[in-house]
Amino acid sequence: MVTTYISHQDCGLHNMGPEHPESPIRLLAIARQIERSGLNEHLVQMDAVHATPDQIHLAHNPLHPKRLQMRLPEKGVVYTDEDTALCPQSLHAASLAVGGTILATNRVLAGKSDNAFCAVRPPGHHAEHNMAMGFCFYNNVAIGALHALAQPGIERVAVLDFDVHHGNGTVDIFKDRPEVLVCSTFQHPFYPERYSTLERPNIVNCPLPANSDGTAFRHAVESRWLPALQAHKPDMIFISAGFDAHWEDPMADLKLNEEDYRWVTQLILDTARIYSGNRVVSVLEGGYNPSSLAYSAQAHLEALLGY
Ligand SMILES: [Zn+2]
């Protein structure tokens, strides 16, 4: 497998303050781990590029980035909700997170890479059509999926989300788009409680109670995601790769480990081999313990490489 690893050091310029868990340390921890493990020698590494306004508008009301731009501070931080803050460089980083996802999508669609992982931030899956939320400004994975759907030969896609939080933004953007299947596992009841009980043929919500472990997670994926994927036959698969369901993560109370992330990644690749010409783009979402985030991302990348 050829796996492209896309990141950018300027994603670290988005800084919501020393106490904020969605911190620049997260990407440094992943980068350090892929070097330490020697994985970097097997990955095609590329810098993210900026998104164009039209690309951001694929998933968002054009007023949304304008409103964020108007609130951008010249120094310090400005909160857009109780958890989410803009600093002077936040939209620069957010544009790279979107642009990196588009670059990954283009590389996979052009056959230059079988799959790709975007180690970018800010994350995206809570960002709705019209609203920033939960550390997210632009919905990176949704924009990547909509960009793919605009290319010839891509008629159906799937977004698979194993972040511990429900990807309300992705559901908001795709709830009336039957060509996009959205499958997610998430702790419930838990943040953000917006679309977690929505039932649609293309929305497969798999709530897991606090303290659920890998067995419960794997059962949900096999019994709910797999049949939906087999029916949908996506031409391309996107992953909202949040690693905050790890047992060591301070943010939530699920009990996954690195091997669960390796398992689900392998299962997604098996599905992509059958239906999607191997085309998989994975985009980082959560993961707030730098150590478990780094080891989980390593397992995810090893699986993407076919190890
Ligand atoms: Zn999360």
Short mmCIF file of N, CA, C and O and ligand atoms in Angstrom, two decimals, residues 125-126 163-165 242 244 251 285-288, ligand 1:
data_model
loop_
_atom_site.label_atom_id
_atom_site.label_comp_id
_atom_site.label_asym_id
_atom_site.label_seq_id
_atom_site.Cartn_x
_atom_site.Cartn_y
_atom_site.Cartn_z
N HIS A 125 -15.35 17.39 12.94
CA HIS A 125 -16.64 16.68 12.82
C HIS A 125 -17.80 17.28 13.62
O HIS A 125 -18.94 16.90 13.40
N HIS A 126 -17.52 18.24 14.51
CA HIS A 126 -18.63 18.93 15.19
C HIS A 126 -19.10 20.18 14.43
O HIS A 126 -20.13 20.77 14.78
N ASP A 163 -14.56 8.49 16.53
CA ASP A 163 -14.29 9.41 17.64
C ASP A 163 -15.27 9.11 18.77
O ASP A 163 -16.39 8.67 18.53
N VAL A 164 -14.86 9.39 20.00
CA VAL A 164 -15.75 9.07 21.15
C VAL A 164 -16.98 9.98 21.18
O VAL A 164 -17.99 9.64 21.79
N HIS A 165 -16.88 11.13 20.51
CA HIS A 165 -18.02 12.06 20.46
C HIS A 165 -18.78 11.86 19.14
O HIS A 165 -18.17 11.57 18.11
N GLY A 242 -10.93 9.88 15.27
CA GLY A 242 -10.69 10.41 16.62
C GLY A 242 -10.23 9.27 17.50
O GLY A 242 -10.75 8.16 17.42
N ASP A 244 -10.06 9.48 20.91
CA ASP A 244 -10.40 9.82 22.29
C ASP A 244 -11.31 8.79 22.96
O ASP A 244 -11.72 8.99 24.11
N MET A 251 -10.78 12.60 28.22
CA MET A 251 -11.98 13.35 27.83
C MET A 251 -13.26 12.55 28.02
O MET A 251 -14.32 13.13 28.17
N GLU A 285 -9.47 13.52 14.11
CA GLU A 285 -10.43 14.33 14.89
C GLU A 285 -9.88 14.49 16.30
O GLU A 285 -8.91 15.20 16.48
N GLY A 286 -10.45 13.78 17.31
CA GLY A 286 -9.99 13.97 18.69
C GLY A 286 -8.86 13.04 19.10
O GLY A 286 -8.29 12.30 18.28
N GLY A 287 -8.59 13.06 20.41
CA GLY A 287 -7.48 12.28 20.99
C GLY A 287 -6.66 13.24 21.82
O GLY A 287 -5.94 14.07 21.25
N TYR A 288 -6.79 13.16 23.16
CA TYR A 288 -6.28 14.25 24.01
C TYR A 288 -5.23 13.83 25.02
O TYR A 288 -4.74 14.66 25.76
ZN ZN B 1 -13.92 13.60 20.20
#
